[in-house]
């Protein structure tokens, strides 16, 4: 009897509790639409000084909270609601606050820098990236991004002189990035090209030499050494071209022999050497500065057009092209079950686009389907 | 010394038996576990967010344990009149105070060590790496704990537990703000307030001296001299507060 009473009591209690919970759930469901309708008010961003005071030693956790809040809020405002112009300035302030609270929060600098430049807030993007590179001088990414922004961004509302000054600031940032230990090869190559185009050959050489000297990994040392060789060869090639043009201006025609070019700083001593019906000049003097004392190069020269080209660079370019062709042949074989006989076939079927078009005419495929220079073959590279 | 250790051991047992202790430890562990969920919504910053929130959770909950339990320790002894039993035996008041201090510090340190172990295991399971700066941050928290424990003990015998907890918490807030407050006054050139800001800066415990949480994830470590000076500061300030506590307790009529 007592057991029956207990079961009844339990059932009654469960029924009461269940019905109360169910009604609470129903009321909760009724409240949902009201909550959705409640607008999220103006986003208050406190000053970093106040937040430093109010975070009571939990600066990093506070920075994380602001970061989480900012990425959600601004994504919602800018991309879902499209209030780009209105909310973008707040993002800059938020990024400033987060990076003040946690100066080591590299991703906050990065996201803000990239995002602000994407939405056209270039000055603010520069500001945050500049702050990042000052705080983290060892990280290549910040000066690289800042350099890219300053150097590659089209002319804004600024005079020609200001535009040029901005580009020069970009070049300085590239130098900084190239000097960082963590700078990857691809970005380094891009910056090397930019700096060379701005006549910063000696600066590039010094930065690459520093990388070579500080590198312990043999593979990477080899990589940086080849970049040093490339830079030196490019400098020589450019110097020879300028000297040939000077000769033309002085004497009314291109020199017949590169050996007659006068000695000049940055210009190798050359002697004439005819080979396979093409004019060539070999270096007769010493090589480059350390660690390239042993480096020698030869130069193709056509006295009818005045064109001069480094054999080292031509070989390098050929090697890259050959590798691209071999790769394209593998793709071609998968698609057709045979090897391509002509470059045109490779170009059409295997998508040899990157080096495809320039190859047509100057190069052919040999009997094994490999790339070969049409005519007299690839150039020799001095004594290397 | 044996009596100090005996009182300290007893204090640890007393703290461990308190339900508040387990409730706070439970919430700390819960927050550590939840930190991963915060990481999911943080754009590839999950490990960073996990570390920051877990360290903050450990710091906050150990602080709460110290405040809640520390401020009631001596009060309970007085309220239940057990202090008379202890002091009527051959136990000096200094031994009683030191025993309570080291007991509370040991209990809070053990709790912190346990939370840190849970956090590190969790971090490793979630694919994060353990770095020296994590241990340094925990070491900094221990120094902070030394200071806060001495503050809580000072007020534990003076006022009611609620007021004592409130005052200790204010010390914690002020301890983390004295540096910024002083900078504020300097920066905004509040001429008249400078002496007061300087007095607060030098008189109140500066807990930011022991804050090494900023080094977590930065890839850098503070200089050894910085850490040693911080340890010396925490030990010196705590000793001074315990000295004051002893003077007060000597005059008290238990």
Coordinates of C-alpha atoms in Angstrom, one line a residue:
Chain A
X1 CA 0.0 0.0 0.0
X2 CA 2.8 2.3 1.0
X3 CA 4.7 1.4 -2.3
X4 CA 1.6 2.3 -4.3
X5 CA 1.3 5.6 -2.5
X6 CA 5.0 6.3 -3.2
X7 CA 4.6 5.6 -6.9
X8 CA 1.5 7.8 -7.1
X9 CA 3.4 10.6 -5.3
X10 CA 6.4 10.3 -7.7
X11 CA 4.1 10.3 -10.7
X12 CA 2.3 13.4 -9.5
X13 CA 5.6 15.1 -8.8
X14 CA 6.9 14.2 -12.2
X15 CA 3.7 15.4 -13.9
X16 CA 3.8 18.7 -12.0
X17 CA 7.5 19.2 -12.8
X18 CA 7.1 18.1 -16.4
X19 CA 4.1 20.4 -17.0
X20 CA 6.0 23.3 -15.4
X21 CA 9.1 22.7 -17.5
X22 CA 6.9 22.4 -20.6
X23 CA 5.2 25.6 -19.9
X24 CA 8.5 27.3 -19.3
X25 CA 9.7 26.0 -22.6
X26 CA 6.6 27.3 -24.3
X27 CA 7.1 30.7 -22.7
X28 CA 10.7 30.7 -23.8
X29 CA 9.6 30.0 -27.4
X30 CA 7.2 32.9 -27.2
X31 CA 10.2 35.2 -26.1
X32 CA 12.4 34.2 -29.1
X33 CA 10.8 36.6 -31.7
X34 CA 11.1 39.5 -29.2
X35 CA 14.8 38.8 -28.7
X36 CA 15.4 38.7 -32.5
X37 CA 13.7 42.0 -32.8
X38 CA 15.9 43.7 -30.2
X39 CA 18.5 45.6 -32.2
X40 CA 22.1 45.4 -31.2
X41 CA 22.9 48.9 -30.1
X42 CA 25.8 51.1 -31.1
X43 CA 29.0 49.2 -30.8
X44 CA 30.9 50.8 -27.9
X45 CA 34.6 50.6 -28.3
X46 CA 36.4 51.8 -25.1
X47 CA 39.7 53.6 -25.3
X48 CA 42.7 51.3 -24.9
X49 CA 43.8 53.3 -21.8
X50 CA 40.5 52.7 -20.1
X51 CA 40.6 49.0 -21.0
X52 CA 44.1 48.6 -19.7
X53 CA 42.8 49.9 -16.4
X54 CA 39.7 47.8 -16.5
X55 CA 41.2 44.5 -17.6
X56 CA 42.9 44.1 -14.2
X57 CA 45.8 42.0 -15.5
X58 CA 43.6 39.9 -17.9
X59 CA 44.7 41.9 -20.9
X60 CA 45.1 39.0 -23.2
X61 CA 41.7 37.5 -22.4
X62 CA 40.1 40.9 -22.8
X63 CA 41.9 41.3 -26.2
X64 CA 40.5 37.9 -27.2
X65 CA 37.0 38.8 -26.2
X66 CA 37.2 42.1 -28.2
X67 CA 38.6 40.2 -31.1
X68 CA 35.8 37.6 -31.1
X69 CA 33.3 40.3 -30.8
X70 CA 34.8 42.4 -33.5
X71 CA 35.1 39.7 -36.1
X72 CA 31.5 38.7 -35.6
X73 CA 30.0 42.2 -35.4
X74 CA 31.9 43.7 -38.3
X75 CA 31.3 40.7 -40.5
X76 CA 27.6 41.0 -39.8
X77 CA 27.5 44.7 -40.3
X78 CA 29.7 44.9 -43.4
X79 CA 28.9 41.8 -45.3
X80 CA 25.4 40.8 -44.2
X81 CA 24.0 44.3 -43.8
X82 CA 26.3 46.1 -46.2
X83 CA 27.2 49.0 -44.0
X84 CA 30.7 49.1 -45.2
X85 CA 31.4 52.8 -45.2
X86 CA 29.8 53.4 -41.9
X87 CA 31.4 50.6 -39.9
X88 CA 34.9 50.4 -41.4
X89 CA 36.3 53.2 -39.2
X90 CA 35.2 51.4 -36.1
X91 CA 37.1 48.3 -37.3
X92 CA 40.3 50.3 -37.3
X93 CA 39.6 51.4 -33.7
X94 CA 38.8 47.9 -32.6
X95 CA 42.0 46.6 -34.1
X96 CA 43.9 49.3 -32.4
X97 CA 42.3 48.4 -29.1
X98 CA 42.9 44.6 -29.5
X99 CA 46.6 45.2 -30.4
X100 CA 47.1 47.6 -27.6
X101 CA 45.8 45.1 -25.1
X102 CA 47.8 42.2 -26.7
X103 CA 50.7 43.5 -28.7
X104 CA 51.7 40.0 -29.6
X105 CA 48.4 39.2 -31.3
X106 CA 49.9 39.0 -34.8
X107 CA 46.7 37.8 -36.5
X108 CA 44.8 40.8 -35.3
X109 CA 47.3 43.2 -37.0
X110 CA 47.3 41.0 -40.1
X111 CA 43.5 40.7 -40.4
X112 CA 43.0 44.4 -39.8
X113 CA 45.7 45.4 -42.2
X114 CA 44.4 43.2 -45.0
X115 CA 40.8 43.9 -44.3
X116 CA 41.1 47.7 -44.1
X117 CA 43.1 47.8 -47.3
X118 CA 40.4 45.6 -49.0
X119 CA 37.6 48.1 -48.0
X120 CA 39.7 51.1 -49.1
X121 CA 40.8 52.4 -45.7
X122 CA 44.4 52.5 -46.9
X123 CA 45.7 55.0 -44.4
X124 CA 44.3 53.1 -41.5
X125 CA 45.7 49.8 -43.0
X126 CA 49.1 51.4 -43.2
X127 CA 48.8 52.6 -39.7
X128 CA 48.1 49.2 -38.2
X129 CA 50.7 47.5 -40.4
X130 CA 53.3 50.1 -39.4
X131 CA 52.4 49.5 -35.7
X132 CA 52.8 45.7 -36.3
X133 CA 56.2 46.0 -38.0
X134 CA 57.5 48.2 -35.2
X135 CA 56.3 45.8 -32.5
X136 CA 57.5 42.7 -34.5
X137 CA 60.6 43.7 -36.5
X138 CA 61.6 40.0 -36.8
X139 CA 58.4 39.1 -38.8
X140 CA 58.8 39.6 -42.5
X141 CA 55.1 39.6 -43.2
X142 CA 54.3 43.1 -41.8
X143 CA 56.9 45.1 -43.7
X144 CA 56.1 42.9 -46.8
X145 CA 52.4 43.7 -46.6
X146 CA 53.0 47.3 -45.9
X147 CA 55.5 47.5 -48.8
X148 CA 53.0 45.9 -51.1
X149 CA 50.4 48.4 -50.1
X150 CA 52.7 51.4 -50.4
X151 CA 54.4 50.2 -53.6
X152 CA 51.7 48.5 -55.6
X153 CA 48.6 50.4 -54.7
X154 CA 47.5 52.6 -57.6
X155 CA 47.8 56.4 -57.3
X156 CA 45.3 57.8 -54.7
X157 CA 44.3 61.3 -54.1
X158 CA 48.0 62.5 -54.1
X159 CA 50.4 64.4 -56.3
X160 CA 53.0 62.7 -58.5
X161 CA 55.7 63.6 -56.0
X162 CA 53.7 62.1 -53.1
X163 CA 53.0 59.0 -55.2
X164 CA 56.7 58.5 -55.8
X165 CA 57.6 59.1 -52.2
X166 CA 55.0 56.5 -51.2
X167 CA 56.6 54.0 -53.6
X168 CA 60.0 54.7 -52.1
X169 CA 58.6 54.1 -48.6
X170 CA 57.4 50.8 -50.0
X171 CA 60.8 50.0 -51.3
X172 CA 62.3 50.6 -47.8
X173 CA 59.7 48.3 -46.3
X174 CA 60.7 45.6 -48.9
X175 CA 64.3 46.0 -47.9
X176 CA 63.2 45.5 -44.3
X177 CA 61.1 42.4 -45.1
X178 CA 63.9 40.9 -47.2
X179 CA 66.2 41.2 -44.3
X180 CA 63.9 39.2 -42.0
X181 CA 65.0 35.6 -41.3
X182 CA 61.5 34.2 -41.8
X183 CA 61.0 35.7 -45.3
X184 CA 60.0 32.8 -47.6
X185 CA 61.7 32.3 -51.0
X186 CA 58.7 33.3 -53.1
X187 CA 58.1 36.7 -51.5
X188 CA 61.9 37.3 -51.3
X189 CA 62.1 36.8 -55.1
X190 CA 59.2 39.2 -55.7
X191 CA 60.9 41.9 -53.5
X192 CA 64.2 41.2 -55.1
X193 CA 62.7 42.0 -58.5
X194 CA 61.0 45.1 -57.2
X195 CA 64.2 46.4 -55.6
X196 CA 66.3 45.6 -58.6
X197 CA 63.8 47.5 -60.8
X198 CA 64.3 50.5 -58.5
X199 CA 68.1 50.3 -59.0
X200 CA 68.7 48.9 -55.5
X201 CA 71.1 46.2 -56.7
X202 CA 73.7 46.7 -54.0
X203 CA 71.1 46.7 -51.3
X204 CA 69.6 43.5 -52.6
X205 CA 73.0 41.9 -52.8
X206 CA 73.8 42.8 -49.2
X207 CA 70.4 41.5 -47.9
X208 CA 70.8 38.3 -49.8
X209 CA 74.4 37.9 -48.7
X210 CA 73.2 38.3 -45.1
X211 CA 70.6 35.6 -45.6
X212 CA 73.2 33.3 -47.1
X213 CA 75.7 34.0 -44.3
X214 CA 73.1 33.4 -41.5
X215 CA 71.5 30.3 -43.1
X216 CA 72.6 26.9 -41.7
X217 CA 70.4 24.7 -43.9
X218 CA 72.6 23.5 -46.8
X219 CA 69.6 23.5 -49.2
X220 CA 68.6 27.0 -48.3
X221 CA 72.2 28.2 -48.5
X222 CA 72.3 26.8 -52.0
X223 CA 69.1 28.7 -52.8
X224 CA 70.4 32.0 -51.5
X225 CA 73.7 31.5 -53.3
X226 CA 71.9 31.0 -56.6
X227 CA 69.9 34.1 -55.9
X228 CA 73.1 36.0 -55.3
X229 CA 74.5 34.7 -58.6
X230 CA 71.3 35.7 -60.4
X231 CA 71.4 39.2 -58.9
X232 CA 75.1 39.6 -59.9
X233 CA 74.4 38.3 -63.4
X234 CA 71.4 40.6 -63.8
X235 CA 73.5 43.6 -62.6
X236 CA 76.3 42.7 -65.1
X237 CA 73.8 42.2 -68.0
X238 CA 72.1 45.5 -67.2
X239 CA 75.5 47.2 -67.0
X240 CA 76.6 45.8 -70.4
X241 CA 73.4 47.0 -72.0
X242 CA 73.8 50.5 -70.7
X243 CA 77.5 50.5 -71.7
X244 CA 76.5 49.4 -75.3
X245 CA 74.0 52.2 -75.5
X246 CA 76.6 54.7 -74.3
X247 CA 79.0 53.5 -76.9
X248 CA 76.3 53.9 -79.6
X249 CA 75.6 57.5 -78.4
X250 CA 79.4 58.3 -78.4
X251 CA 80.3 56.6 -81.7
X252 CA 77.1 56.3 -83.7
X253 CA 76.8 52.6 -83.7
X254 CA 76.9 49.4 -81.6
X255 CA 80.4 48.1 -80.8
X256 CA 81.5 45.0 -82.8
X257 CA 83.1 43.5 -79.7
X258 CA 82.1 43.8 -76.1
X259 CA 85.8 43.8 -75.2
X260 CA 86.1 47.4 -76.3
X261 CA 83.7 48.6 -73.7
X262 CA 85.6 50.8 -71.2
X263 CA 86.0 49.6 -67.6
X264 CA 83.3 50.9 -65.3
X265 CA 82.2 50.0 -61.7
X266 CA 79.9 47.0 -61.7
X267 CA 80.9 46.1 -65.3
X268 CA 82.9 42.9 -65.7
X269 CA 86.1 42.8 -67.9
X270 CA 85.2 41.1 -71.1
X271 CA 87.0 39.5 -74.0
X272 CA 85.6 38.5 -77.3
X273 CA 85.0 34.8 -78.2
X274 CA 83.1 33.8 -81.3
X275 CA 81.3 30.5 -81.1
X276 CA 78.8 28.7 -83.3
X277 CA 78.4 31.7 -85.5
X278 CA 77.1 33.8 -82.5
X279 CA 79.1 36.6 -80.8
X280 CA 80.0 35.9 -77.3
X281 CA 82.1 37.5 -74.7
X282 CA 83.7 35.8 -71.7
X283 CA 84.7 37.4 -68.5
X284 CA 88.4 37.8 -68.3
X285 CA 88.7 39.4 -64.9
X286 CA 87.8 38.4 -61.4
X287 CA 84.3 37.4 -60.3
X288 CA 81.9 39.2 -58.0
X289 CA 82.2 40.2 -54.4
X290 CA 82.2 37.5 -51.7
X291 CA 80.9 34.8 -51.7
X292 CA 80.9 34.9 -55.5
X293 CA 84.6 35.4 -56.2
X294 CA 84.7 32.3 -58.3
X295 CA 81.5 33.1 -60.2
X296 CA 82.0 33.7 -64.0
X297 CA 79.5 34.4 -66.7
X298 CA 79.5 34.7 -70.5
X299 CA 77.4 37.0 -72.5
X300 CA 75.6 36.6 -75.8
X301 CA 75.9 39.7 -77.9
X302 CA 74.4 40.6 -81.2
X303 CA 76.3 43.7 -82.7
X304 CA 73.6 44.2 -85.3
X305 CA 70.9 44.9 -82.6
X306 CA 73.1 45.7 -79.6
X307 CA 71.3 43.1 -77.5
X308 CA 73.3 41.5 -74.8
X309 CA 72.2 38.6 -72.6
X310 CA 73.8 36.8 -69.7
X311 CA 74.4 33.1 -70.5
X312 CA 73.8 32.3 -66.8
X313 CA 70.4 33.9 -66.9
X314 CA 69.5 32.3 -70.3
X315 CA 70.5 28.9 -68.9
X316 CA 68.5 29.5 -65.7
X317 CA 65.5 30.5 -67.8
X318 CA 66.0 27.4 -70.0
X319 CA 66.2 25.1 -67.0
X320 CA 62.9 26.5 -65.6
X321 CA 61.3 26.1 -69.1
X322 CA 62.5 22.6 -69.4
X323 CA 61.1 21.6 -66.1
X324 CA 57.8 23.2 -67.0
X325 CA 57.8 21.3 -70.3
X326 CA 58.6 18.0 -68.6
X327 CA 55.7 18.6 -66.2
X328 CA 53.4 19.4 -69.1
X329 CA 54.5 16.2 -70.9
X330 CA 53.4 14.2 -67.9
X331 CA 50.0 15.8 -67.9
X332 CA 49.8 15.3 -71.7
X333 CA 50.6 11.6 -71.3
X334 CA 47.9 11.2 -68.7
X335 CA 45.3 12.8 -71.0
X336 CA 46.3 11.3 -74.3
X337 CA 48.4 8.2 -73.5
X338 CA 51.4 9.4 -75.5
X339 CA 54.0 12.1 -75.5
X340 CA 53.5 15.4 -77.3
X341 CA 55.6 15.8 -80.5
X342 CA 55.3 19.6 -80.7
X343 CA 55.1 22.5 -78.3
X344 CA 51.8 23.6 -80.0
X345 CA 50.3 20.3 -78.9
X346 CA 51.6 20.7 -75.3
X347 CA 50.3 24.3 -75.3
X348 CA 46.8 23.2 -76.3
X349 CA 46.4 19.9 -74.4
X350 CA 48.5 20.3 -71.3
X351 CA 47.9 24.0 -70.7
X352 CA 51.6 25.0 -70.8
X353 CA 50.5 28.6 -70.4
X354 CA 53.1 30.1 -68.1
X355 CA 56.0 29.6 -70.4
X356 CA 54.1 28.3 -73.4
X357 CA 53.7 31.2 -75.7
X358 CA 57.3 32.5 -75.5
X359 CA 58.6 29.0 -76.2
X360 CA 57.0 28.8 -79.6
X361 CA 59.5 29.7 -82.3
X362 CA 62.7 29.8 -80.2
X363 CA 62.4 26.2 -78.9
X364 CA 61.5 22.8 -80.2
X365 CA 60.9 19.4 -78.7
X366 CA 63.6 16.8 -79.3
X367 CA 63.0 13.2 -80.2
X368 CA 62.4 12.3 -76.5
X369 CA 59.8 15.1 -76.2
X370 CA 62.1 17.3 -74.1
X371 CA 62.7 21.0 -74.7
X372 CA 65.7 21.9 -76.9
X373 CA 66.8 25.3 -78.2
X374 CA 66.1 25.6 -81.9
X375 CA 69.3 26.2 -83.9
X376 CA 72.6 26.4 -82.0
X377 CA 71.5 24.9 -78.6
X378 CA 71.6 26.4 -75.2
X379 CA 74.5 28.6 -74.2
X380 CA 77.3 27.6 -72.0
X381 CA 77.7 29.3 -68.8
X382 CA 81.3 30.4 -68.6
X383 CA 83.4 28.1 -66.5
X384 CA 80.5 26.9 -64.3
Chain B
X1 CA 58.4 25.1 13.2
X2 CA 56.6 21.8 13.8
X3 CA 53.6 23.7 15.2
X4 CA 53.5 25.9 12.1
X5 CA 53.5 22.9 9.9
X6 CA 50.8 21.2 12.0
X7 CA 48.6 24.3 11.8
X8 CA 49.3 24.6 8.0
X9 CA 48.4 20.9 7.5
X10 CA 45.2 21.4 9.4
X11 CA 44.4 24.5 7.4
X12 CA 44.9 22.6 4.1
X13 CA 42.5 19.9 5.4
X14 CA 40.0 22.5 6.4
X15 CA 40.1 24.2 3.0
X16 CA 39.9 20.9 1.1
X17 CA 36.8 20.0 3.1
X18 CA 35.0 23.2 2.2
X19 CA 32.3 22.7 -0.5
X20 CA 33.0 26.2 -1.9
X21 CA 36.5 24.9 -2.9
X22 CA 35.1 22.2 -5.1
X23 CA 32.5 24.4 -6.6
X24 CA 35.1 26.9 -7.7
X25 CA 37.5 24.2 -9.0
X26 CA 34.6 22.7 -11.0
X27 CA 33.8 26.1 -12.6
X28 CA 37.5 26.7 -13.4
X29 CA 37.8 23.3 -15.1
X30 CA 34.5 24.0 -16.9
X31 CA 35.8 27.3 -18.2
X32 CA 39.1 25.6 -19.3
X33 CA 37.0 23.1 -21.3
X34 CA 34.7 25.7 -22.7
X35 CA 37.7 27.8 -23.9
X36 CA 38.0 25.4 -26.9
X37 CA 34.5 26.4 -28.0
X38 CA 35.5 30.1 -27.9
X39 CA 38.5 29.1 -30.0
X40 CA 36.2 27.7 -32.7
X41 CA 34.7 31.1 -33.5
X42 CA 38.0 33.0 -33.4
X43 CA 39.3 32.6 -37.0
X44 CA 42.1 30.0 -36.6
X45 CA 43.1 31.4 -33.2
X46 CA 41.7 28.5 -31.2
X47 CA 45.0 27.6 -29.4
X48 CA 45.7 31.2 -28.5
X49 CA 42.2 31.8 -27.2
X50 CA 42.3 28.5 -25.3
X51 CA 45.6 29.5 -23.6
X52 CA 44.5 33.0 -22.8
X53 CA 41.1 32.0 -21.3
X54 CA 42.4 29.0 -19.4
X55 CA 45.2 31.0 -17.8
X56 CA 42.7 33.7 -17.0
X57 CA 40.3 31.1 -15.5
X58 CA 43.0 29.5 -13.4
X59 CA 44.1 33.0 -12.1
X60 CA 40.5 34.1 -11.4
X61 CA 39.3 31.0 -9.6
X62 CA 42.4 30.5 -7.5
X63 CA 42.0 34.1 -6.5
X64 CA 38.4 33.5 -5.6
X65 CA 39.3 30.4 -3.6
X66 CA 41.9 32.4 -1.7
X67 CA 39.6 35.3 -1.0
X68 CA 36.5 33.2 0.0
X69 CA 38.4 30.7 2.1
X70 CA 41.2 33.0 3.3
X71 CA 38.8 35.6 4.7
X72 CA 36.8 33.1 6.7
X73 CA 39.7 31.1 8.1
X74 CA 40.5 33.1 11.2
X75 CA 37.0 34.5 11.5
X76 CA 35.6 30.9 11.8
X77 CA 38.2 30.1 14.5
X78 CA 37.2 33.1 16.5
X79 CA 33.5 32.6 15.9
X80 CA 33.6 29.0 16.9
X81 CA 36.0 29.8 19.7
X82 CA 38.4 27.1 18.5
X83 CA 41.2 29.7 18.5
X84 CA 41.1 29.6 22.4
X85 CA 41.8 25.9 22.3
X86 CA 44.7 26.3 20.0
X87 CA 46.2 29.4 21.8
X88 CA 45.7 27.9 25.2
X89 CA 48.2 25.3 24.3
X90 CA 51.9 26.0 23.8
X91 CA 51.3 27.7 20.4
X92 CA 52.4 31.3 19.8
X93 CA 50.3 33.7 17.9
X94 CA 53.0 34.1 15.3
X95 CA 52.9 30.3 14.8
X96 CA 49.2 30.4 14.4
X97 CA 49.3 33.2 11.8
X98 CA 52.2 31.6 9.8
X99 CA 50.5 28.2 9.9
X100 CA 47.3 29.7 8.6
X101 CA 49.2 31.6 5.9
X102 CA 51.2 28.7 4.6
X103 CA 48.3 26.3 4.9
X104 CA 46.1 28.6 2.8
X105 CA 48.9 29.2 0.3
X106 CA 49.6 25.5 0.0
X107 CA 46.0 24.6 -0.6
X108 CA 45.6 27.3 -3.2
X109 CA 48.9 26.3 -4.8
X110 CA 47.9 22.7 -5.0
X111 CA 44.6 23.7 -6.5
X112 CA 46.4 25.9 -9.1
X113 CA 48.8 23.0 -9.9
X114 CA 45.9 20.7 -10.4
X115 CA 44.1 23.2 -12.7
X116 CA 47.4 23.8 -14.6
X117 CA 47.8 20.0 -15.1
X118 CA 44.3 19.7 -16.4
X119 CA 44.8 22.7 -18.7
X120 CA 48.1 21.3 -20.1
X121 CA 46.7 17.9 -20.8
X122 CA 43.7 19.5 -22.4
X123 CA 46.0 21.8 -24.5
X124 CA 48.1 18.9 -25.7
X125 CA 45.0 16.8 -26.5
X126 CA 43.6 19.7 -28.6
X127 CA 46.9 20.0 -30.5
X128 CA 48.5 23.0 -28.7
X129 CA 52.1 23.2 -27.7
X130 CA 53.4 23.7 -24.2
X131 CA 55.9 26.6 -23.8
X132 CA 58.1 27.8 -21.0
X133 CA 56.1 31.0 -20.8
X134 CA 53.0 29.1 -19.6
X135 CA 54.8 27.9 -16.5
X136 CA 56.2 31.3 -16.0
X137 CA 52.7 32.8 -16.1
X138 CA 51.6 30.2 -13.5
X139 CA 54.7 31.1 -11.4
X140 CA 53.6 34.8 -11.6
X141 CA 50.2 33.8 -10.4
X142 CA 51.7 32.0 -7.4
X143 CA 53.6 35.2 -6.5
X144 CA 50.3 37.1 -6.8
X145 CA 48.7 34.5 -4.6
X146 CA 51.3 35.0 -1.9
X147 CA 50.4 38.7 -1.8
X148 CA 46.6 38.2 -1.9
X149 CA 46.8 35.5 0.8
X150 CA 48.6 37.8 3.1
X151 CA 46.0 40.5 2.4
X152 CA 43.1 38.2 3.1
X153 CA 44.7 36.9 6.3
X154 CA 45.3 40.4 7.5
X155 CA 41.6 41.3 7.2
X156 CA 40.3 37.9 8.2
X157 CA 40.7 38.5 11.8
X158 CA 39.7 42.2 11.7
X159 CA 36.3 42.3 10.1
X160 CA 33.4 40.1 9.0
X161 CA 34.1 37.7 6.1
X162 CA 32.0 39.6 3.6
X163 CA 33.7 42.9 4.3
X164 CA 37.1 41.2 4.4
X165 CA 36.5 39.5 1.1
X166 CA 35.3 42.8 -0.4
X167 CA 38.5 44.6 0.8
X168 CA 40.8 41.8 -0.4
X169 CA 39.1 41.9 -3.8
X170 CA 39.6 45.7 -3.9
X171 CA 43.2 45.2 -3.2
X172 CA 43.4 42.8 -6.1
X173 CA 41.7 45.4 -8.5
X174 CA 43.9 48.2 -7.2
X175 CA 47.0 46.0 -7.4
X176 CA 46.4 45.6 -11.1
X177 CA 45.6 49.2 -11.6
X178 CA 48.2 51.2 -9.7
X179 CA 50.6 51.3 -12.7
X180 CA 48.0 52.4 -15.2
X181 CA 46.5 54.9 -12.7
X182 CA 49.9 56.5 -12.3
X183 CA 50.4 56.7 -16.0
X184 CA 46.9 58.3 -16.3
X185 CA 47.8 61.0 -13.9
X186 CA 51.1 61.7 -15.6
X187 CA 49.6 61.7 -19.1
X188 CA 46.7 63.9 -18.4
X189 CA 48.8 66.2 -16.2
X190 CA 46.5 66.1 -13.1
X191 CA 49.0 68.3 -11.2
X192 CA 47.5 67.9 -7.8
X193 CA 46.9 64.2 -8.0
X194 CA 50.5 63.2 -8.8
X195 CA 51.7 62.9 -5.1
X196 CA 48.6 60.8 -4.4
X197 CA 49.1 58.6 -7.4
X198 CA 52.8 58.1 -6.4
X199 CA 51.8 57.3 -2.9
X200 CA 49.3 54.7 -4.1
X201 CA 51.8 53.3 -6.5
X202 CA 54.5 52.7 -3.9
X203 CA 52.3 51.8 -0.9
X204 CA 49.8 49.4 -2.4
X205 CA 50.8 46.0 -3.8
X206 CA 51.6 46.3 -7.5
X207 CA 50.3 42.9 -8.8
X208 CA 51.3 43.8 -12.3
X209 CA 54.9 43.1 -11.2
X210 CA 54.0 39.5 -11.0
X211 CA 51.9 39.4 -14.2
X212 CA 53.8 37.2 -16.7
X213 CA 50.7 36.2 -18.6
X214 CA 51.6 38.7 -21.4
X215 CA 54.5 36.5 -22.4
X216 CA 52.3 33.5 -23.2
X217 CA 52.3 33.0 -27.0
X218 CA 54.7 35.9 -27.6
X219 CA 57.7 33.7 -28.2
X220 CA 59.8 35.7 -25.7
X221 CA 60.6 35.4 -22.0
X222 CA 61.3 38.1 -19.5
X223 CA 64.8 38.7 -18.2
X224 CA 65.9 36.6 -15.2
X225 CA 66.4 39.7 -13.2
X226 CA 62.8 40.8 -13.9
X227 CA 61.5 37.5 -12.5
X228 CA 63.8 37.5 -9.5
X229 CA 62.9 41.1 -8.6
X230 CA 59.2 40.3 -8.9
X231 CA 59.7 37.2 -6.6
X232 CA 61.6 39.3 -4.1
X233 CA 58.9 42.0 -4.2
X234 CA 56.1 39.5 -3.7
X235 CA 58.0 37.8 -0.8
X236 CA 59.0 41.1 0.8
X237 CA 55.5 42.7 0.6
X238 CA 53.9 39.5 1.9
X239 CA 56.4 39.4 4.8
X240 CA 55.5 43.0 5.6
X241 CA 51.8 42.3 5.6
X242 CA 52.2 39.2 7.7
X243 CA 54.3 41.3 10.1
X244 CA 51.4 43.8 10.4
X245 CA 49.0 40.9 10.9
X246 CA 51.2 39.6 13.7
X247 CA 51.3 43.0 15.4
X248 CA 47.5 43.3 15.1
X249 CA 46.9 39.7 16.4
X250 CA 49.2 40.2 19.3
X251 CA 47.1 43.2 20.4
X252 CA 43.8 41.3 19.9
X253 CA 42.0 39.9 22.8
X254 CA 41.3 36.3 21.8

